[in-house]
Coordinates of C-alpha atoms in Angstrom, one line a residue:
M214 CA -21.4 -48.0 1.5
K215 CA -20.9 -44.8 -0.5
T216 CA -19.3 -41.8 1.3
E217 CA -21.2 -38.5 1.4
K218 CA -18.7 -37.0 -1.1
A219 CA -19.3 -39.9 -3.5
E220 CA -23.0 -39.6 -3.1
T221 CA -22.8 -35.9 -4.0
L222 CA -21.0 -36.8 -7.2
T223 CA -23.5 -39.6 -8.0
K224 CA -26.5 -37.4 -7.4
A225 CA -25.0 -34.7 -9.5
D226 CA -24.6 -37.1 -12.4
S227 CA -28.1 -38.4 -12.0
R228 CA -29.4 -34.8 -12.3
G229 CA -27.5 -34.3 -15.5
E230 CA -25.4 -31.5 -14.0
S231 CA -22.1 -33.0 -15.1
P232 CA -22.9 -34.2 -18.7
R233 CA -19.2 -34.5 -19.5
K234 CA -18.9 -37.6 -17.2
G235 CA -20.3 -40.9 -18.2
R236 CA -19.6 -44.5 -19.2
G237 CA -17.5 -44.7 -22.4
L238 CA -16.7 -41.0 -22.4
K239 CA -13.2 -39.8 -22.3
A240 CA -12.3 -38.2 -18.9
P241 CA -12.4 -34.4 -19.2
A242 CA -9.1 -32.6 -19.3
E243 CA -7.7 -30.8 -16.3
R244 CA -8.4 -27.1 -16.2
R245 CA -6.6 -24.6 -14.0
F246 CA -8.1 -21.3 -12.9
H247 CA -5.9 -18.7 -11.2
G248 CA -7.2 -16.2 -8.7
I249 CA -6.3 -14.3 -5.6
A250 CA -5.1 -16.3 -2.7
V251 CA -7.0 -15.1 0.4
S252 CA -7.1 -18.0 2.9
P253 CA -4.4 -20.6 2.9
G254 CA -5.1 -24.3 2.8
I255 CA -5.6 -27.2 0.3
A256 CA -9.0 -28.9 -0.4
I257 CA -9.7 -32.0 -2.5
A258 CA -13.4 -32.3 -3.0
P259 CA -16.3 -32.1 -5.4
V260 CA -17.6 -28.7 -6.6
Y261 CA -20.9 -27.4 -5.5
D262 CA -21.8 -24.5 -7.7
L263 CA -24.3 -21.9 -6.4
T264 CA -25.2 -18.7 -8.2
E265 CA -27.6 -15.9 -7.1
A266 CA -30.1 -14.6 -9.6
P267 CA -29.7 -10.9 -10.0
A268 CA -32.5 -8.6 -8.8
E269 CA -34.7 -7.5 -11.8
A270 CA -34.6 -3.8 -11.3
P271 CA -34.7 -1.9 -14.6
R272 CA -34.5 1.9 -14.4
R273 CA -37.9 3.3 -13.6
S274 CA -39.4 6.7 -13.2
V275 CA -42.5 7.6 -11.2
A276 CA -45.1 10.3 -11.4
E277 CA -45.0 13.2 -9.0
G278 CA -48.0 11.8 -7.2
E279 CA -46.1 8.6 -6.5
V280 CA -43.1 10.2 -4.7
E281 CA -44.4 9.7 -1.2
S282 CA -45.4 6.1 -1.8
E283 CA -41.9 5.4 -3.2
R284 CA -40.3 6.9 -0.2
L285 CA -42.6 4.7 2.0
R286 CA -41.5 1.6 0.0
L287 CA -37.9 2.6 0.6
N288 CA -38.5 3.1 4.3
E289 CA -40.1 -0.3 4.6
A290 CA -37.3 -2.0 2.7
A291 CA -34.8 -0.4 5.0
A292 CA -36.7 -1.5 8.1
F293 CA -36.9 -5.1 6.7
S294 CA -33.2 -5.1 5.8
R295 CA -32.3 -4.0 9.3
K296 CA -34.4 -6.9 10.6
Q297 CA -32.6 -9.3 8.3
V298 CA -29.2 -8.1 9.5
G299 CA -30.4 -8.4 13.1
K300 CA -31.4 -12.0 12.5
L301 CA -28.0 -12.6 11.0
K302 CA -26.4 -11.3 14.2
T303 CA -28.2 -14.0 16.1
R304 CA -26.5 -16.5 13.9
L305 CA -23.1 -15.4 15.2
S306 CA -23.6 -17.2 18.5
V307 CA -23.1 -20.6 16.8
L308 CA -20.0 -19.6 14.9
P309 CA -16.5 -20.0 16.1
E310 CA -15.5 -17.1 18.5
E311 CA -13.0 -15.7 16.0
A312 CA -15.6 -15.5 13.2
K313 CA -18.1 -13.9 15.6
E314 CA -15.7 -11.2 16.6
E315 CA -14.9 -10.6 12.9
L316 CA -18.4 -10.1 11.6
E317 CA -20.2 -8.4 14.5
P318 CA -18.7 -4.9 13.9
L319 CA -19.4 -5.1 10.2
L320 CA -23.1 -6.0 10.8
D321 CA -23.3 -3.1 13.3
A322 CA -22.0 -0.9 10.5
Y323 CA -24.6 -2.3 8.1
I324 CA -27.4 -1.5 10.6
L325 CA -26.1 2.1 10.9
M326 CA -26.0 2.5 7.1
L327 CA -29.6 1.2 7.0
G328 CA -30.6 4.1 9.3
N329 CA -30.5 7.8 8.5
S330 CA -27.4 7.5 6.4
R331 CA -26.2 9.5 3.5
L332 CA -27.3 6.6 1.2
L333 CA -30.9 6.6 2.3
R334 CA -31.2 10.4 2.7
N335 CA -29.9 11.1 -0.8
A336 CA -32.0 8.2 -2.2
R337 CA -35.1 9.8 -0.8
R338 CA -34.0 13.1 -2.2
R339 CA -33.5 11.5 -5.7
I340 CA -37.0 10.1 -5.5
G341 CA -38.5 13.5 -5.1
E342 CA -36.1 15.6 -7.2
E343 CA -35.5 13.2 -10.1
L344 CA -38.8 11.3 -9.9
L345 CA -37.1 7.9 -9.6
A346 CA -38.4 4.6 -8.4
A347 CA -37.0 3.7 -5.0
E348 CA -34.7 0.9 -6.4
T349 CA -33.4 3.2 -9.1
A350 CA -32.7 6.0 -6.6
V351 CA -30.9 3.6 -4.3
S352 CA -28.7 2.1 -7.1
D353 CA -27.8 5.6 -8.5
E354 CA -26.9 7.0 -5.1
A355 CA -24.9 3.9 -4.1
E356 CA -22.9 4.2 -7.3
A357 CA -22.3 7.9 -6.8
I358 CA -21.0 7.3 -3.3
A359 CA -18.8 4.4 -4.4
A360 CA -17.4 6.5 -7.2
T361 CA -16.6 9.3 -4.8
I362 CA -14.8 6.9 -2.5
L363 CA -12.8 5.2 -5.2
A364 CA -11.8 8.5 -6.8
A365 CA -10.2 9.7 -3.5
K366 CA -6.5 10.4 -3.5
D367 CA -5.5 8.0 -0.8
D368 CA -2.7 5.4 -0.7
D369 CA -5.0 3.1 1.2
K370 CA -6.7 1.8 -2.0
Q371 CA -7.6 -1.4 -0.3
G372 CA -9.6 0.5 2.4
L373 CA -11.3 2.6 -0.3
T374 CA -12.3 -0.5 -2.2
R375 CA -13.7 -2.1 1.0
R376 CA -15.7 1.0 1.9
A377 CA -17.2 1.2 -1.7
Y378 CA -18.1 -2.5 -1.5
E379 CA -19.9 -2.0 1.8
V380 CA -22.1 0.8 0.3
R381 CA -22.9 -1.4 -2.8
E382 CA -23.7 -4.4 -0.6
I383 CA -26.2 -2.4 1.4
A384 CA -27.8 -1.1 -1.8
R385 CA -27.9 -4.7 -3.2
R386 CA -29.8 -5.8 -0.1
L387 CA -32.2 -2.9 -0.4
V388 CA -32.9 -3.5 -4.1
R389 CA -33.5 -7.2 -3.5
N390 CA -36.0 -6.4 -0.8
L391 CA -37.6 -3.6 -2.9
T392 CA -38.1 -6.1 -5.8
A393 CA -39.0 -9.1 -3.7
T394 CA -36.0 -11.0 -5.1
P395 CA -35.1 -13.9 -2.8
F396 CA -31.6 -14.4 -1.5
R397 CA -29.7 -17.6 -2.2
S398 CA -29.7 -20.3 0.4
L399 CA -26.4 -21.9 1.5
K400 CA -28.1 -24.5 3.6
E401 CA -28.2 -26.9 0.6
V402 CA -24.4 -27.0 0.2
P403 CA -23.5 -30.6 1.1
S404 CA -20.8 -31.6 3.6
G405 CA -17.3 -32.0 2.1
A406 CA -17.8 -29.7 -0.9
I407 CA -15.9 -26.8 -2.5
L408 CA -18.3 -24.0 -2.9
V409 CA -18.0 -22.3 -6.3
T410 CA -20.0 -19.1 -6.8
D411 CA -19.9 -15.7 -8.6
E412 CA -19.4 -13.7 -5.4
L413 CA -19.6 -14.3 -1.7
T414 CA -20.7 -11.5 0.6
P415 CA -19.6 -11.3 4.3
A416 CA -23.2 -12.1 5.2
D417 CA -23.0 -15.2 3.1
A418 CA -19.7 -16.2 4.7
A419 CA -21.4 -16.0 8.1
L420 CA -23.7 -18.8 7.0
L421 CA -20.9 -21.2 6.0
E422 CA -20.0 -24.0 8.4
P423 CA -16.3 -24.7 8.3
G424 CA -16.8 -28.3 9.2
R425 CA -19.0 -28.8 6.0
V426 CA -17.5 -26.4 3.4
V427 CA -13.9 -27.4 2.8
G428 CA -13.1 -24.6 0.3
V429 CA -14.4 -21.6 -1.5
A430 CA -13.7 -20.3 -5.0
T431 CA -15.4 -17.3 -6.5
E432 CA -15.5 -15.4 -9.8
E433 CA -15.2 -12.0 -8.1
G434 CA -13.6 -10.6 -4.9
G435 CA -10.3 -9.5 -3.6
A436 CA -7.8 -10.2 -0.8
D437 CA -8.6 -7.3 1.5
G438 CA -12.4 -7.3 1.7
H439 CA -14.4 -8.3 4.7
T440 CA -15.3 -11.6 2.9
A441 CA -11.6 -12.5 2.7
I442 CA -11.0 -11.6 6.3
M443 CA -14.1 -13.6 7.3
L444 CA -12.9 -16.7 5.4
R445 CA -9.5 -16.5 7.0
A446 CA -11.2 -16.2 10.4
L447 CA -13.2 -19.3 9.7
G448 CA -10.1 -21.1 8.4
I449 CA -11.7 -22.1 5.1
P450 CA -9.2 -22.3 2.2
A451 CA -10.3 -19.8 -0.4
V452 CA -9.4 -18.3 -3.8
L453 CA -11.3 -15.3 -5.1
G454 CA -11.3 -13.6 -8.5
C455 CA -11.1 -16.8 -10.6
H456 CA -12.4 -15.4 -13.9
G457 CA -14.3 -17.9 -16.0
L458 CA -14.7 -20.5 -13.2
T459 CA -18.5 -20.3 -12.8
E460 CA -19.0 -20.9 -16.5
A461 CA -16.7 -23.9 -16.5
A462 CA -17.6 -25.6 -13.2
R463 CA -20.5 -28.1 -12.9
R464 CA -21.9 -29.4 -9.7
G465 CA -20.0 -32.6 -8.7
D466 CA -16.9 -31.9 -10.7
A467 CA -13.8 -33.2 -8.9
A468 CA -11.6 -30.3 -7.9
V469 CA -8.4 -29.3 -6.1
L470 CA -8.2 -25.9 -4.4
D471 CA -5.0 -24.3 -3.2
G472 CA -5.7 -21.2 -1.1
R473 CA -2.0 -20.3 -0.6
A474 CA -0.9 -20.6 -4.3
G475 CA -4.2 -19.1 -5.5
F476 CA -5.7 -21.6 -7.9
I477 CA -8.4 -24.2 -8.4
L478 CA -8.2 -27.2 -10.6
L479 CA -11.2 -28.8 -12.2
H480 CA -10.9 -32.5 -13.2
P481 CA -7.4 -32.8 -11.6
N482 CA -5.2 -35.6 -13.2
T483 CA -3.4 -38.3 -11.3
D484 CA -0.3 -36.3 -10.8
S485 CA -2.1 -33.2 -9.6
L486 CA -4.1 -35.2 -7.1
A487 CA -0.9 -36.8 -5.8
T488 CA 0.7 -33.4 -5.5
A489 CA -2.3 -32.0 -3.7
K490 CA -2.3 -34.9 -1.2
E491 CA 1.4 -34.3 -0.5
G492 CA 0.5 -30.6 0.0
L493 CA -2.2 -31.6 2.5
S494 CA 0.3 -33.5 4.6
A495 CA 2.8 -30.7 4.4
Q496 CA 0.1 -28.3 5.4
A497 CA -0.7 -30.3 8.5
R498 CA 3.0 -30.4 9.5
E499 CA 3.4 -26.7 9.0
K500 CA 0.3 -25.8 11.0
S501 CA 1.6 -27.9 13.8
R502 CA 5.0 -26.3 13.7
L503 CA 3.7 -22.7 13.5
G504 CA 1.2 -23.5 16.1
R505 CA 4.0 -24.4 18.5
L506 CA 5.7 -21.1 17.8
R507 CA 2.7 -19.2 19.2
S508 CA 3.7 -19.7 22.8
L509 CA 7.5 -19.3 22.1
P510 CA 9.3 -16.0 22.3
A511 CA 10.5 -14.1 19.3
E512 CA 14.1 -14.5 20.3
T513 CA 17.2 -14.8 18.2
T514 CA 19.7 -17.7 18.6
D515 CA 21.9 -15.5 20.8
G516 CA 19.1 -14.4 23.1
E517 CA 18.0 -11.0 21.6
R518 CA 14.3 -10.4 22.1
V519 CA 12.3 -8.9 19.2
E520 CA 8.8 -7.5 19.9
L521 CA 6.3 -8.7 17.2
Q522 CA 3.1 -6.7 17.2
A523 CA 0.1 -6.4 14.9
N524 CA -1.4 -3.6 12.9
L525 CA -5.1 -3.2 13.4
E526 CA -7.4 -1.3 11.0
I527 CA -10.8 -2.4 12.5
P528 CA -11.6 -4.3 15.7
A529 CA -13.0 -7.1 13.6
E530 CA -9.4 -8.2 13.0
L531 CA -8.7 -8.9 16.7
P532 CA -9.3 -12.7 16.4
L533 CA -6.6 -12.9 13.8
I534 CA -4.3 -11.0 16.1
H535 CA -4.9 -13.4 19.0
Q536 CA -4.4 -16.5 16.8
A537 CA -1.1 -15.1 15.5
G538 CA 0.3 -14.7 19.1
A539 CA 1.0 -10.9 18.7
E540 CA 2.6 -9.2 21.7
G541 CA 0.4 -6.2 21.3
I542 CA -0.8 -3.8 18.7
G543 CA 1.9 -1.6 17.2
L544 CA -0.5 0.5 15.1
L545 CA -4.2 0.9 15.8
R546 CA -5.7 3.1 13.0
T547 CA -8.6 5.1 14.4
E548 CA -10.2 6.2 11.2
F549 CA -12.8 3.4 11.4
L550 CA -14.5 5.4 14.2
F551 CA -15.2 8.2 11.8
M552 CA -16.4 6.2 8.8
N553 CA -20.0 5.8 7.7
R554 CA -21.6 8.2 10.2
E555 CA -23.2 11.6 10.1
D556 CA -21.7 13.0 13.2
L557 CA -18.3 12.9 14.9
P558 CA -17.9 10.2 17.6
D559 CA -17.9 11.9 21.0
E560 CA -15.5 11.2 23.8
D561 CA -17.6 8.4 25.4
A562 CA -18.0 6.6 22.0
Q563 CA -14.3 6.7 21.5
V564 CA -13.7 5.4 25.0
A565 CA -16.0 2.4 24.3
A566 CA -14.1 1.6 21.1
Y567 CA -10.6 1.9 22.5
R568 CA -11.6 0.0 25.7
S569 CA -12.8 -3.0 23.6
V570 CA -9.4 -3.2 22.0
V571 CA -7.3 -2.6 25.1
E572 CA -9.2 -5.1 27.2
A573 CA -9.0 -7.7 24.4
M574 CA -5.2 -7.4 24.4
A575 CA -5.2 -8.3 28.1
G576 CA -2.2 -6.3 29.3
H577 CA -0.3 -6.1 26.0
C578 CA 0.5 -2.6 24.8
V579 CA -1.8 -0.9 22.3
T580 CA -0.4 1.9 20.2
I581 CA -3.2 4.2 19.2
R582 CA -2.6 6.5 16.2
V583 CA -4.7 9.6 16.4
L584 CA -6.9 10.5 13.4
D585 CA -5.0 10.6 10.1
W586 CA -7.3 12.5 7.8
G587 CA -6.7 15.1 5.1
G588 CA -10.1 15.4 3.4
E589 CA -9.4 12.6 0.9
K590 CA -10.9 9.8 2.9
D591 CA -14.7 9.2 2.9
M592 CA -15.7 10.6 6.2
E593 CA -18.9 12.5 5.8
A594 CA -19.0 13.8 9.4
L595 CA -15.5 15.2 9.1
A596 CA -16.2 16.8 5.7
Q597 CA -19.0 18.7 7.3
G598 CA -17.4 19.4 10.7
V599 CA -13.9 20.2 9.4
P600 CA -14.4 22.3 6.2
V601 CA -10.8 22.5 5.0
S602 CA -9.5 22.7 1.5
T603 CA -7.1 19.9 0.6
G604 CA -6.0 21.2 -2.8
T605 CA -5.2 19.1 -5.7
N606 CA -2.8 16.8 -3.8
P607 CA -4.1 15.8 -0.4
A608 CA -1.0 13.7 0.3
L609 CA 1.0 16.9 0.4
G610 CA -1.7 19.1 2.0
L611 CA -3.4 19.6 5.4
R612 CA -3.5 16.1 6.8
G613 CA -2.4 14.1 9.8
I614 CA -1.0 16.1 12.7
R615 CA -1.2 19.3 10.6
L616 CA -5.0 19.1 10.4
L617 CA -5.3 18.1 14.1
L618 CA -3.3 21.1 15.2
K619 CA -5.5 23.3 12.9
R620 CA -8.6 21.8 14.5
P621 CA -7.4 21.1 18.1
E622 CA -10.9 20.2 19.4
L623 CA -10.6 16.9 17.4
L624 CA -7.2 16.2 19.0
E625 CA -8.4 17.2 22.5
E626 CA -11.4 14.8 22.4
Q627 CA -9.3 11.9 21.1
F628 CA -6.5 12.5 23.6
A629 CA -9.2 12.6 26.4
A630 CA -10.7 9.3 25.3
I631 CA -7.3 7.6 25.1
L632 CA -6.2 8.9 28.4
R633 CA -9.3 7.6 30.1
V634 CA -8.7 4.2 28.6
S635 CA -5.0 4.2 29.7
A636 CA -6.2 3.4 33.2
M637 CA -7.6 0.1 31.9
G638 CA -4.4 -1.2 30.1
K639 CA -1.1 -0.3 28.6
V640 CA -1.4 2.2 25.7
R641 CA 0.8 4.5 23.7
I642 CA -0.3 7.5 21.5
L643 CA 1.1 8.0 18.0
L644 CA 1.0 11.2 16.0
P645 CA 0.7 10.8 12.2
M646 CA 2.5 12.8 9.5
V647 CA 5.0 14.5 11.8
T648 CA 7.6 16.5 9.8
V649 CA 9.1 19.0 12.3
P650 CA 9.7 18.9 16.1
S651 CA 7.4 21.8 16.8
E652 CA 4.4 19.6 15.8
V653 CA 5.2 17.1 18.5
A654 CA 5.8 19.9 21.0
A655 CA 2.4 21.6 20.2
A656 CA 0.6 18.2 20.4
R657 CA 2.2 17.6 23.8
D658 CA 1.1 20.9 25.1
I659 CA -2.5 19.9 24.2
Y660 CA -2.0 16.4 25.6
E661 CA -0.8 17.7 29.0
R662 CA -3.6 20.3 29.2
V663 CA -6.2 17.6 28.5
A664 CA -4.7 15.4 31.2
K665 CA -4.9 18.2 33.8
R666 CA -8.5 18.8 32.8
L667 CA -9.4 15.1 33.2
R668 CA -7.7 14.9 36.6
R669 CA -9.7 18.0 37.8
R670 CA -12.9 16.4 36.9
G671 CA -12.0 13.2 38.8
E672 CA -11.0 10.8 36.0
A673 CA -8.6 8.0 37.1
L674 CA -5.4 8.4 35.1
P675 CA -2.1 6.7 35.5
E676 CA 0.5 8.7 37.4
K677 CA 2.8 8.6 34.4
L678 CA 1.0 9.6 31.2
P679 CA 1.2 7.1 28.2
P680 CA 4.1 7.8 25.9
L681 CA 3.5 10.2 23.0
G682 CA 5.3 9.1 19.8
A683 CA 5.9 10.3 16.2
M684 CA 5.4 8.4 13.0
I685 CA 8.4 8.8 10.7
E686 CA 6.9 8.5 7.2
T687 CA 8.4 11.4 5.2
P688 CA 12.0 12.1 4.2
G689 CA 11.9 15.3 6.2
A690 CA 10.9 13.5 9.4
A691 CA 13.6 10.9 8.9
L692 CA 16.3 13.6 8.3
A693 CA 15.1 15.6 11.3
A694 CA 14.8 12.5 13.5
D695 CA 17.6 13.7 15.9
A696 CA 15.5 16.8 16.7
I697 CA 12.1 15.1 16.7
A698 CA 13.5 12.5 19.1
L699 CA 14.1 15.3 21.7
E700 CA 10.3 15.9 21.7
A701 CA 8.9 12.4 21.1
D702 CA 8.9 9.4 23.5
F703 CA 9.1 6.8 20.7
F704 CA 9.3 6.4 16.9
A705 CA 7.2 4.2 14.6
I706 CA 8.6 4.2 11.1
G707 CA 5.9 3.8 8.4
T708 CA 7.9 2.4 5.6
N709 CA 5.0 2.4 3.1
D710 CA 4.5 6.2 3.1
L711 CA 8.2 6.7 3.6
A712 CA 9.0 4.9 0.4
M713 CA 6.2 6.6 -1.5
Y714 CA 7.3 10.1 -0.5
T715 CA 11.0 9.4 -1.0
L716 CA 10.6 7.9 -4.4
A717 CA 7.6 10.1 -5.5
V718 CA 5.7 7.0 -6.4
D719 CA 2.0 6.2 -5.9
R720 CA 1.7 2.4 -6.0
A721 CA -1.9 2.7 -7.2
E722 CA -0.7 4.4 -10.4
A723 CA 0.0 1.7 -12.9
D724 CA 2.5 3.8 -14.9
V725 CA 4.9 4.3 -12.0
A726 CA 4.1 1.4 -9.6
H727 CA 7.1 -0.5 -10.8
L728 CA 9.3 2.2 -9.4
Y729 CA 8.1 1.6 -5.8
D730 CA 10.9 -0.2 -4.0
P731 CA 11.3 -0.2 -0.2
L732 CA 14.8 -1.6 -0.8
H733 CA 15.9 1.5 -2.7
P734 CA 19.1 2.7 -0.9
A735 CA 17.5 6.1 -0.3
V736 CA 14.6 4.5 1.7
L737 CA 17.0 2.2 3.6
R738 CA 19.3 5.1 4.6
L739 CA 16.3 7.1 5.9
V740 CA 15.2 4.1 8.0
Q741 CA 18.8 3.8 9.2
F742 CA 19.0 7.5 10.1
A743 CA 15.8 7.5 12.0
T744 CA 16.6 4.3 13.9
E745 CA 20.1 5.5 14.9
A746 CA 18.6 8.8 16.2
A747 CA 16.3 6.8 18.4
L748 CA 19.0 4.4 19.6
R749 CA 21.3 7.3 20.6
L750 CA 18.6 8.4 23.1
R751 CA 17.7 4.8 24.0
M752 CA 14.2 5.5 22.7
P753 CA 11.9 2.7 21.4
C754 CA 11.7 2.6 17.6
S755 CA 9.6 0.2 15.6
V756 CA 8.8 -0.4 11.9
C757 CA 5.1 -0.7 11.1
G758 CA 5.0 -0.8 7.3
E759 CA 4.9 -3.8 4.9
M760 CA 8.7 -4.3 5.4
A761 CA 8.0 -5.4 8.9
G762 CA 5.9 -8.4 7.8
N763 CA 8.4 -9.7 5.2
P764 CA 10.5 -12.5 6.7
S765 CA 13.3 -12.0 4.1
L766 CA 13.8 -8.4 5.4
V767 CA 14.0 -9.3 9.1
P768 CA 17.8 -9.9 9.0
L769 CA 18.3 -6.4 7.5
L770 CA 16.0 -4.6 9.9
L771 CA 17.5 -6.3 13.0
G772 CA 20.9 -5.5 11.7
L773 CA 19.9 -1.8 11.5
G774 CA 19.0 -1.9 15.1
I775 CA 15.2 -2.4 15.0
R776 CA 13.9 -4.6 17.8
A777 CA 10.1 -4.0 17.3
L778 CA 8.1 -4.9 14.3
S779 CA 4.4 -4.4 13.7
M780 CA 2.6 -6.1 10.8
N781 CA -0.5 -7.8 9.5
A782 CA -1.4 -10.5 12.0
S783 CA -1.1 -13.3 9.4
A784 CA 2.6 -12.5 8.9
I785 CA 3.6 -12.9 12.6
P786 CA 4.2 -16.7 12.7
R787 CA 6.6 -16.7 9.8
V788 CA 8.4 -13.6 10.9
K789 CA 8.8 -15.2 14.4
Q790 CA 10.2 -18.3 12.7
A791 CA 12.7 -16.1 10.8
V792 CA 13.7 -14.3 14.0
R793 CA 14.3 -17.5 15.9
G794 CA 16.8 -18.6 13.3
L795 CA 19.0 -15.5 13.3
D796 CA 22.1 -14.3 15.1
I797 CA 22.3 -10.6 15.8
D798 CA 26.0 -10.3 14.9
D799 CA 25.3 -11.9 11.6
C800 CA 22.4 -9.5 11.0
A801 CA 24.6 -6.5 11.8
R802 CA 27.4 -7.6 9.4
F803 CA 24.7 -8.2 6.8
A804 CA 23.2 -4.8 7.3
R805 CA 26.6 -3.1 6.9
R806 CA 27.1 -4.9 3.6
V807 CA 23.7 -3.9 2.3
M808 CA 24.1 -0.3 3.3
E809 CA 27.4 -0.1 1.3
Q810 CA 25.4 -0.8 -1.9
S811 CA 23.9 1.8 -4.3
D812 CA 22.1 -0.5 -6.7
P813 CA 18.6 -1.6 -5.6
A814 CA 18.9 -4.7 -7.7
R815 CA 22.1 -5.7 -5.9
I816 CA 20.4 -5.0 -2.6
A817 CA 17.5 -7.3 -3.6
E818 CA 20.0 -10.0 -4.6
L819 CA 21.8 -9.8 -1.2
V820 CA 18.5 -9.9 0.7
G821 CA 17.3 -12.9 -1.3
G822 CA 20.6 -14.7 -0.8
F823 CA 21.0 -14.1 3.0
G824 CA 22.1 -17.3 4.7
R825 CA 23.0 -19.0 1.5
D826 CA 26.6 -17.9 1.3

């Protein structure tokens, strides 16, 4: 009896979809396509190619008398799109819990953007002012918004790309509905196949069944979009951005996909198949080993506990945090609350958002960073409600705590929401972009005033207010850490921005990106200075930048005195594995040796060679 996979291959041959295979023909040569590794795992299976016909929407103008009918078409398409997204939400109930929690907030955001959003308001305006057909107006406005987002001066380029994609995705749905172009169906993808397609949207990913689709490879896409997060939540091995793949792949082609190494092989040869099978076995063993670590403490061989927490950008990432076994959230970025909305979130809306995270963490501490905005991020409501001039370089302008102290009503409302939630679980509050002690002191005055007001109105607050901490992310803050420590309750060292400001390097600028080096001795000395300032006062101090999630840097950070690390959830198991193999005395000796160096290359060599001496 033929297996289902074999039947898939046979049917593909009978349809003529793989003409390169046949009796008497030479076996096709192996072809390798590299892409971006977004979801680890190995798959050995036949390809099922599935492309989506683009919507036929040539630029079109309308007569003045057709303006109202075009606006009506747009309104109807928006209503129908909202209905589609609503139906997709009902699909979530049959998905794994992790995937459900991942996609639901995104679909809610889609529904908001299909309401009275900037996209639809300006598309209606374009119809009237520029006499454009609805689909043309939508496309033009979406590209204008995306261009504005992508041109913003912000070191969070991944976040900018994701937000631009969301706008384009909503526009794509509107245009398909305006032109009556059908969406592709994923129901026909057979069990045990590797899905190959030009692009996969988060909505498409929600329709995948992990038990049926064993891998995904796409022509477009990146590591930090919602699709990538969704695929990781579903546990489907995936490689995105494999240029040339869709043209080369034919339905039924034998393939090997490696979601950790970031490639897919078409027509793998005998050696490649053997290697892939060995990889599958190793993958199963590693999964079992890391899975056992989840319930074990992050403790060195000599009994020193290290707190491993997760960074959280959007609540959709909570399932990944639970899977990783994080001991809390070391950095909750609150900017997501202010995105894609016309008005500022009020106190109750913020309470609801924070409560969902605090309750999900079930007693583990959640460190909530108040709004870090300086005009460069795409927040329409703030741009209207906080009309500040950011100048030519927002990174050096009115941002973070500077802006919040300039517009204290924002800080007061956020403090009030966090304080109300503090009665429901353990929280801490983190101030961004602190450079001088007076900023922490001024924020604390507001903080205590808000707490008194809440108590007067009968809100239940803990007797001891949640700790108020400072982010150390500039050279000035690190060098003033002794003084700032007298005002703050804890430190969180943001090594990404600290390295950027110290080295005057924007990693998004190709000409200077190679100069970005968190192991530069200047960066390490600033980390050391801030850590020692905290240790002298027995004050908690964590690292929450990319350095925290790099297992090879754990010995150095522990040796400098760090005992709390916050990172992307996916990095936690391997960092825990590294911690459990270390001795603190060895780490301290190693850190002293590193800090004696002045050459970044030599430091990198020492870090890479730790434990091999």
